[in-house]
Short mmCIF file of C-alpha atoms and ligand atoms in Angstrom, two decimals:
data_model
loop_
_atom_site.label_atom_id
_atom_site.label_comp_id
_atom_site.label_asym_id
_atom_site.label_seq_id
_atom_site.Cartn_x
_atom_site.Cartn_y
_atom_site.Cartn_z
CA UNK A 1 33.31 -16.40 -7.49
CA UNK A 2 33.12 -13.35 -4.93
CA UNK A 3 34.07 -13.19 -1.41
CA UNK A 4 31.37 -11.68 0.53
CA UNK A 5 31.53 -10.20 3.90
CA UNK A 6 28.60 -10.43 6.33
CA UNK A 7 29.00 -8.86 9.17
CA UNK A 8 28.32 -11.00 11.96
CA UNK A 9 28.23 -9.56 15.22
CA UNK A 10 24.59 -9.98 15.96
CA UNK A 11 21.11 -10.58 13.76
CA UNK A 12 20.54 -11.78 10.64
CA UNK A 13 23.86 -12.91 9.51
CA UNK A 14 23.58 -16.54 9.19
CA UNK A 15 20.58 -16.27 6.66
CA UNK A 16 22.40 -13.96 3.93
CA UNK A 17 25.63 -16.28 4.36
CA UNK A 18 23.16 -19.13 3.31
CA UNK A 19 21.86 -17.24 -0.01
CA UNK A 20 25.34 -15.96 -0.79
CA UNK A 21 26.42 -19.72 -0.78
CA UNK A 22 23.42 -20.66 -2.85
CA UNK A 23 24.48 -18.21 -5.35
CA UNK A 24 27.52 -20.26 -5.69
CA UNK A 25 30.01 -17.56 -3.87
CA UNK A 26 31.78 -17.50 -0.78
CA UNK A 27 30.02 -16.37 2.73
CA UNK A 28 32.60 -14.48 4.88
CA UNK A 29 31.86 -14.27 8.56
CA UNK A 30 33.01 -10.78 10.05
CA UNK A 31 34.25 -10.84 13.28
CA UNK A 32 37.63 -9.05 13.27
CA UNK A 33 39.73 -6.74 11.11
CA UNK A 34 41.82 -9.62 9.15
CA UNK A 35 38.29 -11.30 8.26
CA UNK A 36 37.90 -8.37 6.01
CA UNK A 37 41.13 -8.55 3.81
CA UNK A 38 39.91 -10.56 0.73
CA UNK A 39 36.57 -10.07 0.48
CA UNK A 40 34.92 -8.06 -2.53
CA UNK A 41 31.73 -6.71 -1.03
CA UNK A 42 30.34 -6.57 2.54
CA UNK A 43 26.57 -6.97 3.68
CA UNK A 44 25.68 -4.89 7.16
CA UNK A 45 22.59 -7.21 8.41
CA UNK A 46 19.28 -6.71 10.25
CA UNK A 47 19.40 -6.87 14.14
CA UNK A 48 19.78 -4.29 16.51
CA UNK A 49 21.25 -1.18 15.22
CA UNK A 50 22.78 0.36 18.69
CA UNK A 51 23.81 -2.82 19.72
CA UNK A 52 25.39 -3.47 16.46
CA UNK A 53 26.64 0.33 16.41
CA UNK A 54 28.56 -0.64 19.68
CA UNK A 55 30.26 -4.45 18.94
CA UNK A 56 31.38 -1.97 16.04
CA UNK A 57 33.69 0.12 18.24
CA UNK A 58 34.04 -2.34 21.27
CA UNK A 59 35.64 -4.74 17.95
CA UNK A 60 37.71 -2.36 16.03
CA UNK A 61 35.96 -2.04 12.98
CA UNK A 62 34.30 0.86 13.14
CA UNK A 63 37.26 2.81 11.57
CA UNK A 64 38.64 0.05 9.12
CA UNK A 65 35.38 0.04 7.98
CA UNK A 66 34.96 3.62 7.08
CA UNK A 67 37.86 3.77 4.98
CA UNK A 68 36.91 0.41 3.06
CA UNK A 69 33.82 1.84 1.56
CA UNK A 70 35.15 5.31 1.16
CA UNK A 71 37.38 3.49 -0.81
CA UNK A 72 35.07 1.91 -2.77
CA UNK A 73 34.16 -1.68 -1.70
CA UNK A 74 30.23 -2.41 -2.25
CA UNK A 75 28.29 -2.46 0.95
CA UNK A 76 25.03 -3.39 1.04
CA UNK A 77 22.96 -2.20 4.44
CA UNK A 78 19.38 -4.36 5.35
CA UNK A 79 17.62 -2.35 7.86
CA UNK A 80 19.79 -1.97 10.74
CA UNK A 81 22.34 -2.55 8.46
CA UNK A 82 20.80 0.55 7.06
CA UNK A 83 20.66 2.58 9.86
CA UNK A 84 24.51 2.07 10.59
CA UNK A 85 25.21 3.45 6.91
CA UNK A 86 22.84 6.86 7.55
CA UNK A 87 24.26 9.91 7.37
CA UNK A 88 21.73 11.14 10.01
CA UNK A 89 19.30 9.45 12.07
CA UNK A 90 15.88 11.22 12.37
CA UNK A 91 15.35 12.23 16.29
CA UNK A 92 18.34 10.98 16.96
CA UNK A 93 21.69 12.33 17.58
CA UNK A 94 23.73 9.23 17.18
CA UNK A 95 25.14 7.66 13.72
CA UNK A 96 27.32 5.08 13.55
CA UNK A 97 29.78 4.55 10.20
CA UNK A 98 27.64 8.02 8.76
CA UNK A 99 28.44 7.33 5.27
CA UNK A 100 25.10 7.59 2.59
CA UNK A 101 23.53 10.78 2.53
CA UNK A 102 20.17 9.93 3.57
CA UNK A 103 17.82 10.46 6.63
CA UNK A 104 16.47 7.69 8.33
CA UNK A 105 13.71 6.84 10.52
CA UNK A 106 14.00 3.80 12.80
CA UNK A 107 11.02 1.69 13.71
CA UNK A 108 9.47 3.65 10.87
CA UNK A 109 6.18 1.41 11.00
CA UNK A 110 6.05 0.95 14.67
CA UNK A 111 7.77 -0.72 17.12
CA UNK A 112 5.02 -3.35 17.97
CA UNK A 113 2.34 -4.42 14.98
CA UNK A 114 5.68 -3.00 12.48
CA UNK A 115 6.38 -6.00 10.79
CA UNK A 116 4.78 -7.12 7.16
CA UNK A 117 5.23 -8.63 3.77
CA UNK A 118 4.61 -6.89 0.60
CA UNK A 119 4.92 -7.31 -3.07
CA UNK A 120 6.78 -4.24 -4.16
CA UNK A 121 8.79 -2.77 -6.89
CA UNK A 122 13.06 -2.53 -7.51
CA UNK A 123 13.78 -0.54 -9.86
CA UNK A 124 15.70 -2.78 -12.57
CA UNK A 125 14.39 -5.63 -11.32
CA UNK A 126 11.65 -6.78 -13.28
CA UNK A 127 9.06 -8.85 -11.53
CA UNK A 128 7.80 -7.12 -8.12
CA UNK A 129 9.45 -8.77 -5.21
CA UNK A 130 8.35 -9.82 -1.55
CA UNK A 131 9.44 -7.35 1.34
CA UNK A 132 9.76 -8.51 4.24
CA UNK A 133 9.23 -5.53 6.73
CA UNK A 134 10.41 -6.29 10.70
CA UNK A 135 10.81 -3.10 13.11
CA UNK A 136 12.01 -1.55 10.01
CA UNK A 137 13.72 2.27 9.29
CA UNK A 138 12.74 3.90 6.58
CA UNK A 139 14.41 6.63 4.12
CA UNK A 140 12.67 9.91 5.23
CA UNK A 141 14.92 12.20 2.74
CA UNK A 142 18.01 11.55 0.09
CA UNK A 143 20.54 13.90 -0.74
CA UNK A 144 21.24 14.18 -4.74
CA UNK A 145 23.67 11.69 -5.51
CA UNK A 146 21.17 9.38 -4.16
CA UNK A 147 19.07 6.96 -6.68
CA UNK A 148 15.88 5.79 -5.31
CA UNK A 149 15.12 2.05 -5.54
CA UNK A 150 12.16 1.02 -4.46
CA UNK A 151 8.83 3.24 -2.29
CA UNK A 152 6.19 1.55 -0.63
CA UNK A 153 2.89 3.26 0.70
CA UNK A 154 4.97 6.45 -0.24
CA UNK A 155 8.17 5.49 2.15
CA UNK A 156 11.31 5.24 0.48
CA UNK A 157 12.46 1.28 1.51
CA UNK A 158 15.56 0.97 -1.01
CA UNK A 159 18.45 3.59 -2.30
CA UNK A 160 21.90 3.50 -3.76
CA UNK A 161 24.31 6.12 -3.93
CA UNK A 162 27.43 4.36 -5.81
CA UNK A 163 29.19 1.51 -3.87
CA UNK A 164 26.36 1.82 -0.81
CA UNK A 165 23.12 -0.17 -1.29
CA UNK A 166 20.20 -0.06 1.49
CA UNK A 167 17.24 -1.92 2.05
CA UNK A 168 14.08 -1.29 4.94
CA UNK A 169 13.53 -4.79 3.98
CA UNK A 170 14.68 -8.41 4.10
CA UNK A 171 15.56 -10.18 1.23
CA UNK A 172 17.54 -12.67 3.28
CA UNK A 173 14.13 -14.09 5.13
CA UNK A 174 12.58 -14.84 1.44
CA UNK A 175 13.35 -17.47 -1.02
CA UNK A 176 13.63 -14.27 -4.14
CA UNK A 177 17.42 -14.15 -4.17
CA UNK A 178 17.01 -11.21 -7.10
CA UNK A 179 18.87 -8.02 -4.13
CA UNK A 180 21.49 -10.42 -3.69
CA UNK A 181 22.28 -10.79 -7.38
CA UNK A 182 22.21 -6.94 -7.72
CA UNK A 183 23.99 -6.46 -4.66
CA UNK A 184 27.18 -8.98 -6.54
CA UNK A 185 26.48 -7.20 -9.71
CA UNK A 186 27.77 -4.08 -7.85
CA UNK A 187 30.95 -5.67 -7.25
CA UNK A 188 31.98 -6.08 -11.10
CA UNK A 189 31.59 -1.93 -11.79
N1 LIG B 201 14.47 -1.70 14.80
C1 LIG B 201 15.83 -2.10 14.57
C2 LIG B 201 16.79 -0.94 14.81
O1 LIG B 201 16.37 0.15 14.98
C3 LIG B 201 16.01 -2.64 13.17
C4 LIG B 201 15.19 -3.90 13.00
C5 LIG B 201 15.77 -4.88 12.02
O2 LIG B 201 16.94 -4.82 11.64
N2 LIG B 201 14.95 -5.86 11.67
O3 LIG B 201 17.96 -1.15 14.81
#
């Protein structure tokens, strides 16, 4: 059984705490630095990325955080859980924990008619899955260490580059639990 961190400032925290429990592991709430000192993976949810990008600091985290997955413990980023792993925001001068070397663009679709579902493709996972699409970034550019995941309409919606995992899309707000199993099969490498 794995201890998984959700990070639960603000957004969607509640729902991947719920599928990591269904999976028959343990859903840690993150709130402060000590909440993070057993846990063997860490999921960055959905929400509000500046707002998230702010608790960050105004909580102490920001820089505890950094070195965690520097040092190796499996993150896993859903869209603006995404956005606070990019190494560079497009338009933007602000990042936030700047650690994956890709280029993202928030509200990618659209801030108003930008959300949508779509059967699409994970590489390694077999069957396409639903994406659930809300506000979302996507991956305008990777840098080389970067594997590609999953592309939809021609967008890059998925990437990994070793213990960091990012998805434009929700997995937590459908009943296909398949990213959550690959996410916990990261933590065993
Ligand atoms: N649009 C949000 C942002 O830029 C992300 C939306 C989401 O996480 N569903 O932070």
């Amino acid at each position: 059984m794995k201890n998984i961190g959700v990070l639960a400032l603000q957004g969607a925290f509640r729902e991947h705490i719920d599928i990591i429990r269904s999976l028959g592991h343990k859903g840690v709430e993150i709130r402060k630095v000590e909440d993070l000192n057993s846990i063997d993976g860490l999921i960055l949810p959905g929400g509000e990325s500046t707002v998230m990008g702010k608790l960050l600091v105004d909580f102490d985290l920001k820089e505890i955080l950094i070195q965690k997955i520097k040092d190796g413990l499996p993150v896993w980023g859903t869209c603006a859980g995404m956005i606070l792993l990019a190494g560079e925001i497009a338009d933007d001068k602000t990042t936030h924990l700047s650690l994956m070397d890709i280029v993202v663009r928030r509200n990618g679709y659209g801030r108003q008619l930008g959300s949508f579902k779509v059967d699409g493709v994970f590489k390694g996972i077999e069957n396409k899955i639903p994406m659930v699409f809300i506000r979302a970034p996507y991956i305008e550019s990777v840098g080389k260490g970067v594997d590609i995941l999953g592309e939809v309409e021609g967008k890059i919606v998925a990437a990994k580059e070793n213990n960091l995992l990012v998805t434009s899309f929700h997995p937590e707000l459908t009943d296909n639990l398949e990213i959550h199993g690959y996410f916990i099969n990261m933590m065993d490498r």
